[in-house]
Coordinates of C-alpha atoms and ligand atoms in Angstrom, one line a residue:
M1 CA 4.6 21.0 3.7
R2 CA 2.1 18.0 4.5
I3 CA 3.9 15.3 5.8
L4 CA 2.0 11.5 5.9
S5 CA 3.1 8.2 6.5
G6 CA 1.6 4.9 7.9
I7 CA 1.8 1.8 9.7
Q8 CA 1.0 -1.4 9.6
P9 CA -0.2 -3.1 12.6
S10 CA 0.8 -6.6 11.9
G11 CA 2.6 -7.7 15.0
A12 CA 5.0 -6.2 17.5
L13 CA 6.9 -3.5 16.1
H14 CA 11.1 -3.8 16.0
I15 CA 13.8 -1.2 15.8
G16 CA 14.3 -1.0 12.1
N17 CA 10.4 -0.1 12.0
Y18 CA 11.7 2.8 14.3
F19 CA 14.6 4.2 12.9
G20 CA 13.4 3.6 9.6
M21 CA 9.8 4.9 10.1
M22 CA 8.6 5.8 13.5
E23 CA 11.5 8.1 14.4
P24 CA 11.3 9.9 11.3
S25 CA 8.0 10.4 11.2
I26 CA 7.8 11.7 14.8
R27 CA 10.4 14.0 14.0
L28 CA 8.5 15.4 10.9
Q29 CA 6.1 16.7 13.5
D30 CA 7.8 19.2 13.9
E31 CA 7.9 20.3 10.1
G32 CA 4.8 20.5 8.8
E33 CA 1.4 19.4 8.8
A34 CA 1.5 15.8 9.8
Y35 CA -1.0 13.0 9.3
Y36 CA -0.1 9.5 10.7
F37 CA -2.1 6.8 10.7
I38 CA -2.3 2.8 11.3
A39 CA -3.1 1.1 8.3
D40 CA -5.5 -1.5 9.5
Y41 CA -6.9 -1.6 5.6
H42 CA -3.6 -3.0 5.1
A43 CA -3.5 -5.3 7.4
L44 CA -6.5 -6.9 6.1
T45 CA -4.6 -8.6 3.6
T46 CA -2.4 -10.4 6.0
I47 CA -4.7 -10.8 9.3
H48 CA -8.1 -12.3 9.3
D49 CA -8.7 -12.2 12.6
G50 CA -11.0 -9.6 14.0
A51 CA -9.6 -9.8 17.7
V52 CA -5.9 -10.1 16.6
L53 CA -6.6 -7.1 14.2
R54 CA -8.3 -4.7 17.0
Q55 CA -5.2 -5.2 19.8
N56 CA -3.0 -5.4 17.1
C57 CA -4.3 -1.6 16.2
Q58 CA -4.6 -0.9 19.8
E59 CA -0.8 -1.3 20.4
A60 CA 0.5 -0.3 17.6
A61 CA -0.9 3.2 18.3
I62 CA -0.2 3.2 21.9
A63 CA 3.5 2.5 20.5
F64 CA 3.5 5.2 18.1
L65 CA 2.2 7.8 21.4
A66 CA 4.8 6.2 23.5
C67 CA 7.6 6.6 21.1
G68 CA 6.6 10.4 20.9
L69 CA 4.2 11.3 18.5
D70 CA 2.4 14.3 19.9
P71 CA -1.4 14.5 19.1
E72 CA -1.0 18.2 19.3
K73 CA 1.4 18.4 16.3
A74 CA 0.4 15.8 14.3
V75 CA -3.2 14.2 13.1
F76 CA -3.3 10.5 14.1
F77 CA -5.9 8.1 13.0
R78 CA -6.7 4.8 12.2
H79 CA -7.0 4.2 8.0
S80 CA -10.1 2.4 8.8
A81 CA -11.7 5.6 9.9
V82 CA -11.8 7.1 6.7
P83 CA -13.8 4.9 4.8
E84 CA -13.0 7.8 2.0
V85 CA -10.0 6.2 0.7
T86 CA -11.5 2.9 -0.4
E87 CA -13.7 5.0 -3.0
L88 CA -10.3 6.9 -3.8
S89 CA -8.4 3.4 -4.3
W90 CA -11.7 2.2 -6.8
L91 CA -11.2 5.4 -8.4
L92 CA -7.5 5.6 -9.2
S93 CA -7.0 1.5 -10.0
T94 CA -9.3 2.9 -13.3
V95 CA -6.5 4.6 -14.6
T96 CA -3.6 2.4 -13.4
P97 CA -2.3 0.4 -16.0
M98 CA -1.6 -3.7 -14.6
G99 CA 2.0 -3.5 -15.8
L100 CA 2.6 -1.0 -12.8
L101 CA 1.5 -3.3 -10.1
Q102 CA 2.6 -6.7 -11.9
R103 CA 6.4 -5.0 -11.7
C104 CA 5.6 -4.7 -7.8
H105 CA 8.2 -6.5 -5.4
S106 CA 6.5 -6.3 -2.3
Y107 CA 3.6 -8.3 -3.5
K108 CA 6.4 -11.1 -5.1
D109 CA 8.2 -11.0 -1.8
K110 CA 5.1 -12.0 0.6
I111 CA 3.7 -14.7 -2.1
D112 CA 7.4 -16.0 -1.4
K113 CA 6.4 -16.0 2.4
G114 CA 3.5 -17.5 1.7
I115 CA 0.9 -15.1 2.2
T116 CA -2.1 -16.0 0.0
P117 CA -2.3 -14.2 -3.0
S118 CA -5.6 -12.3 -3.1
H119 CA -6.8 -9.4 -5.3
G120 CA -6.1 -7.0 -2.0
L121 CA -2.9 -8.0 -1.8
F122 CA -2.3 -6.9 -5.2
A123 CA -4.0 -4.2 -5.5
Y124 CA -2.3 -2.9 -2.3
P125 CA -0.6 -0.6 -4.0
V126 CA -3.6 1.6 -5.2
L127 CA -4.5 1.5 -1.6
M128 CA -1.7 3.0 -0.3
A129 CA -1.2 5.7 -3.4
A130 CA -5.4 6.7 -2.2
D131 CA -3.9 7.1 1.6
I132 CA -1.2 9.4 0.1
L133 CA -3.0 11.5 -2.5
I134 CA -6.7 11.9 -0.5
Y135 CA -4.3 14.3 2.0
D136 CA -3.0 16.1 -0.8
S137 CA 0.6 15.4 0.7
D138 CA 3.8 16.4 0.3
V139 CA 6.3 14.2 1.9
V140 CA 6.0 10.3 2.7
P141 CA 8.9 9.5 5.2
V142 CA 9.1 5.3 5.3
G143 CA 12.1 2.9 5.3
K144 CA 13.5 2.3 2.1
D145 CA 11.6 -0.9 0.9
Q146 CA 8.3 1.3 0.5
K147 CA 10.1 3.1 -1.8
Q148 CA 8.8 1.1 -5.1
H149 CA 5.5 1.8 -3.5
V150 CA 5.9 5.9 -3.3
E151 CA 6.8 5.8 -6.9
V152 CA 3.5 3.2 -7.7
T153 CA 1.9 6.5 -6.5
R154 CA 4.0 9.3 -8.1
D155 CA 2.9 7.0 -11.7
I156 CA -0.6 6.8 -11.1
A157 CA -1.2 10.1 -10.1
I158 CA 0.4 12.1 -13.1
K159 CA -2.1 9.9 -14.8
I160 CA -4.6 10.5 -13.4
N161 CA -3.5 14.6 -14.2
E162 CA -2.7 14.1 -18.0
T163 CA -6.6 12.1 -17.8
Y164 CA -8.8 14.6 -16.1
G165 CA -6.8 17.6 -15.4
E166 CA -3.3 19.1 -14.7
G167 CA -3.2 20.0 -11.4
L168 CA -6.1 17.8 -9.5
L169 CA -3.6 15.5 -7.8
K170 CA -0.5 16.8 -5.9
I171 CA 2.5 14.6 -6.6
P172 CA 4.2 13.7 -3.4
E173 CA 8.2 12.8 -2.6
P174 CA 9.6 9.8 -0.6
R175 CA 11.5 11.0 1.6
I176 CA 14.1 8.1 3.1
R177 CA 16.5 8.5 5.6
E178 CA 19.7 6.5 3.6
S179 CA 21.8 6.4 7.1
M180 CA 18.8 4.0 8.6
A181 CA 18.0 3.0 5.1
K182 CA 18.0 -0.9 6.0
V183 CA 18.0 -1.4 10.0
P184 CA 20.0 -5.2 10.4
G185 CA 18.4 -8.0 11.7
L186 CA 20.0 -10.2 14.4
D187 CA 21.2 -12.3 12.4
G188 CA 22.6 -10.3 9.8
Q189 CA 19.6 -9.8 6.9
K190 CA 17.0 -7.3 7.1
M191 CA 15.6 -7.0 10.0
S192 CA 11.7 -7.6 9.4
K193 CA 8.9 -9.5 11.5
S194 CA 8.7 -12.4 9.2
Y195 CA 11.9 -13.3 9.7
G196 CA 12.2 -13.4 12.9
N197 CA 15.0 -11.8 13.7
T198 CA 14.1 -8.7 15.5
L199 CA 15.1 -6.7 18.4
D200 CA 11.4 -5.3 19.6
I201 CA 10.8 -2.0 20.7
F202 CA 8.5 -2.8 24.2
G203 CA 9.7 -6.7 23.8
P204 CA 9.7 -8.0 27.5
E205 CA 13.7 -7.6 29.2
K206 CA 14.5 -10.7 29.3
Q207 CA 13.5 -12.3 26.1
Q208 CA 15.5 -9.2 24.4
R209 CA 18.5 -10.1 26.2
K210 CA 18.5 -13.4 25.4
K211 CA 18.4 -12.4 21.9
V212 CA 20.7 -9.7 22.1
M213 CA 23.5 -12.1 23.9
R214 CA 22.9 -15.0 21.5
I215 CA 24.1 -12.6 18.6
V216 CA 26.4 -14.9 16.4
T217 CA 29.7 -13.8 15.7
D218 CA 33.1 -14.6 14.5
S219 CA 35.4 -16.9 16.0
A220 CA 37.9 -14.3 16.8
G221 CA 39.3 -15.0 20.5
V222 CA 39.2 -12.2 23.3
E223 CA 42.6 -10.9 22.6
E224 CA 42.0 -10.6 18.9
P225 CA 41.8 -7.1 17.0
K226 CA 38.6 -6.9 15.8
D227 CA 36.6 -5.2 12.8
P228 CA 33.9 -2.8 14.2
E229 CA 32.4 -2.2 11.2
A230 CA 32.0 -5.8 9.9
S231 CA 30.5 -6.4 13.1
L232 CA 26.5 -6.6 13.8
I233 CA 26.5 -5.7 17.4
Y234 CA 29.0 -2.3 16.3
Q235 CA 26.4 -1.4 13.9
L236 CA 23.7 -1.8 16.1
Y237 CA 25.4 -0.1 19.0
Q238 CA 25.5 2.6 16.7
L239 CA 22.3 3.7 16.7
F240 CA 21.7 3.7 20.2
A241 CA 25.5 5.0 22.0
D242 CA 26.3 8.6 21.2
E243 CA 29.5 9.5 19.2
A244 CA 31.8 9.8 22.0
S245 CA 30.9 5.5 23.9
Q246 CA 30.9 4.7 19.5
A247 CA 34.8 5.7 19.3
T248 CA 35.4 4.6 22.1
M249 CA 33.3 0.8 21.3
A250 CA 35.6 0.9 17.9
E251 CA 38.8 1.7 19.2
E252 CA 38.3 -1.3 21.6
F253 CA 37.3 -3.7 19.0
R254 CA 40.5 -3.0 16.7
K255 CA 42.8 -2.8 19.8
G256 CA 41.9 -6.5 21.7
G257 CA 41.4 -7.5 24.4
T258 CA 37.6 -7.3 24.8
G259 CA 35.1 -10.6 23.9
Y260 CA 32.0 -10.1 22.2
G261 CA 30.2 -11.3 25.4
D262 CA 31.5 -7.7 26.5
F263 CA 30.5 -6.2 23.8
K264 CA 26.7 -7.2 23.1
K265 CA 26.8 -6.8 27.3
R266 CA 26.8 -2.8 26.1
L267 CA 24.7 -3.3 23.4
W268 CA 22.2 -5.0 25.7
E269 CA 22.6 -2.2 28.1
A270 CA 22.2 1.1 25.6
Y271 CA 19.5 -0.5 23.8
W272 CA 17.6 -1.3 27.0
E273 CA 18.3 2.0 28.4
Y274 CA 17.3 4.2 25.1
F275 CA 14.0 3.2 25.3
A276 CA 13.2 3.6 28.9
P277 CA 11.8 6.3 28.1
M278 CA 9.2 5.6 25.9
R279 CA 8.7 2.1 28.1
A280 CA 7.1 4.7 31.2
R281 CA 5.3 6.2 28.6
R282 CA 3.8 3.1 27.5
E283 CA 2.6 2.1 30.7
E284 CA 0.9 5.3 31.4
L285 CA -0.7 4.7 28.5
L286 CA -1.5 1.1 28.8
A287 CA -3.2 2.5 31.8
N288 CA -5.3 5.4 29.9
D289 CA -7.5 3.9 27.3
D290 CA -10.2 6.5 26.8
Y291 CA -7.2 8.9 26.1
V292 CA -5.8 7.2 23.4
Q293 CA -9.1 6.6 21.6
Q294 CA -9.7 10.6 21.9
V295 CA -6.7 10.9 20.1
L296 CA -7.7 8.9 17.7
S297 CA -11.6 10.0 17.3
D298 CA -10.2 13.3 17.3
G299 CA -7.3 12.5 14.3
A300 CA -9.8 10.2 11.9
E301 CA -12.7 13.9 12.4
K302 CA -9.4 16.1 10.8
A303 CA -8.6 13.7 8.3
R304 CA -11.9 12.6 7.4
E305 CA -12.8 16.2 6.6
L306 CA -9.4 16.5 4.1
A307 CA -10.4 13.6 2.5
S308 CA -13.7 14.2 1.8
T309 CA -12.4 17.7 -0.2
V310 CA -10.2 16.4 -2.1
L311 CA -12.5 13.2 -3.1
G312 CA -15.0 15.6 -3.7
R313 CA -12.8 17.3 -6.0
V314 CA -11.6 13.9 -8.3
R315 CA -15.3 12.6 -8.2
N316 CA -16.2 15.4 -9.8
A317 CA -13.5 15.5 -12.4
M318 CA -14.5 12.0 -13.5
G319 CA -17.6 13.4 -13.8
L320 CA -19.5 11.2 -11.0
Ligands
LIG401 P1 8.3 -5.6 8.6 O1 9.1 -6.5 7.6 O2 9.1 -6.3 9.7 O3 6.9 -6.8 8.1 P2 7.3 -3.4 7.5 O4 6.8 -3.7 6.4 O5 5.8 -3.6 8.1 O6 8.1 -4.1 8.6 O7 7.4 -2.0 7.8 C1 6.8 -1.2 8.5 C2 8.0 0.4 8.2 O8 9.2 0.2 8.8 C3 8.0 0.3 6.7 O9 7.9 2.0 6.3 C4 9.5 0.1 6.3 O10 10.3 0.5 5.2 C5 10.1 0.5 7.5 N1 10.9 -0.6 8.2 C6 10.9 -2.1 8.8 N2 11.7 -2.9 8.3 C7 12.7 -2.1 8.3 C8 14.4 -1.9 8.8 N3 14.9 -3.2 9.2 N4 15.2 -1.2 8.2 C9 14.5 0.0 8.0 N5 13.2 0.8 8.3 C10 12.4 -1.0 8.3
LIG402 N1 2.5 0.2 2.8 C1 2.9 0.1 4.4 C2 4.0 -0.3 5.1 O1 3.7 -1.9 4.6 C3 2.1 1.2 5.0 C4 1.6 2.2 4.8 C5 0.4 1.8 3.9 C6 2.3 3.5 3.9 N2 -0.4 3.2 3.7 C7 1.2 4.3 3.8 C8 3.1 4.1 5.1 C9 1.1 5.4 3.2 C10 3.4 5.5 4.3 C11 2.2 6.0 3.3 O2 5.0 -0.3 5.9

């Protein structure tokens, strides 16, 4: 089984990214041949400052390694180190119906958020299809908001196969961990960088603590019984605590006698402790830039080898 996923280096990674995409991908590296990349070509649709992009890529790479991506198991690289994907993207675009892209909600969402509607932003799903198809990927672990893009990828691959020969491209499957499909943000909406409601994986301690302690709650008094399921504090706590601790907190919610401030403190501690080993590993990696660069260049070499084979197959079938 070949597993492929990517993440855009578009800012600090948060726990929605972690539970929705990074942790499931890292787990899957034990189950097959994994290819993971930092999607810098995609990030160009929103970041137009070279120094910022370079810095974000470095941070995203370190974050992924710190969280457990093992370069002995997974091929890890920067998207732009495999320029073959841009050629495949063009080849795919020649059979991609306009209507398919017009239906993509992420384009509309991004424009609503004020991102400039460039051709690249509109054509983004075709490049994403190329990212996936160029490695003959079987499985694509992503968060729920990327599901439509994987469906578009399947449609494009089917169209190519109908046009140029069955079996030319492998049809991939999305892998969505339903229980983590939508990690809520600190305001209760979906957690997202663009909503400013994130709890970051590696944010500064004081700032992240403040964010947790400022979670807005209802006005139930200390003594009143409370519904854990309706509480954002409990929902987030479940991501970090073991089952026994979750049961204890749920019971205390129902019983009354504990205030939200106490629950927030426990959420804070569970979150901070959960990422402690990753923070330590990140510090080591920050001091070892040569190692990180070596991992990415070794990964790029392997990825490129496979990508050129698949691209060659498609070029040939198309008459180039
Ligand atoms: P953001 O919304 O913060 O810009 P991205 O769109 O860059 O995040 O998402 C990167 C990956 O993380 C995708 O696979 C996405 O589905 C996943 N993801 C992002 N936010 C969440 C969330 N709140 N819950 C679950 N998965 C998420
Ligand atoms: N579009 C994804 C995101 O915004 C990142 C991405 C690019 C990706 N290419 C991919 C994810 C291929 C999975 C497979 O998060």
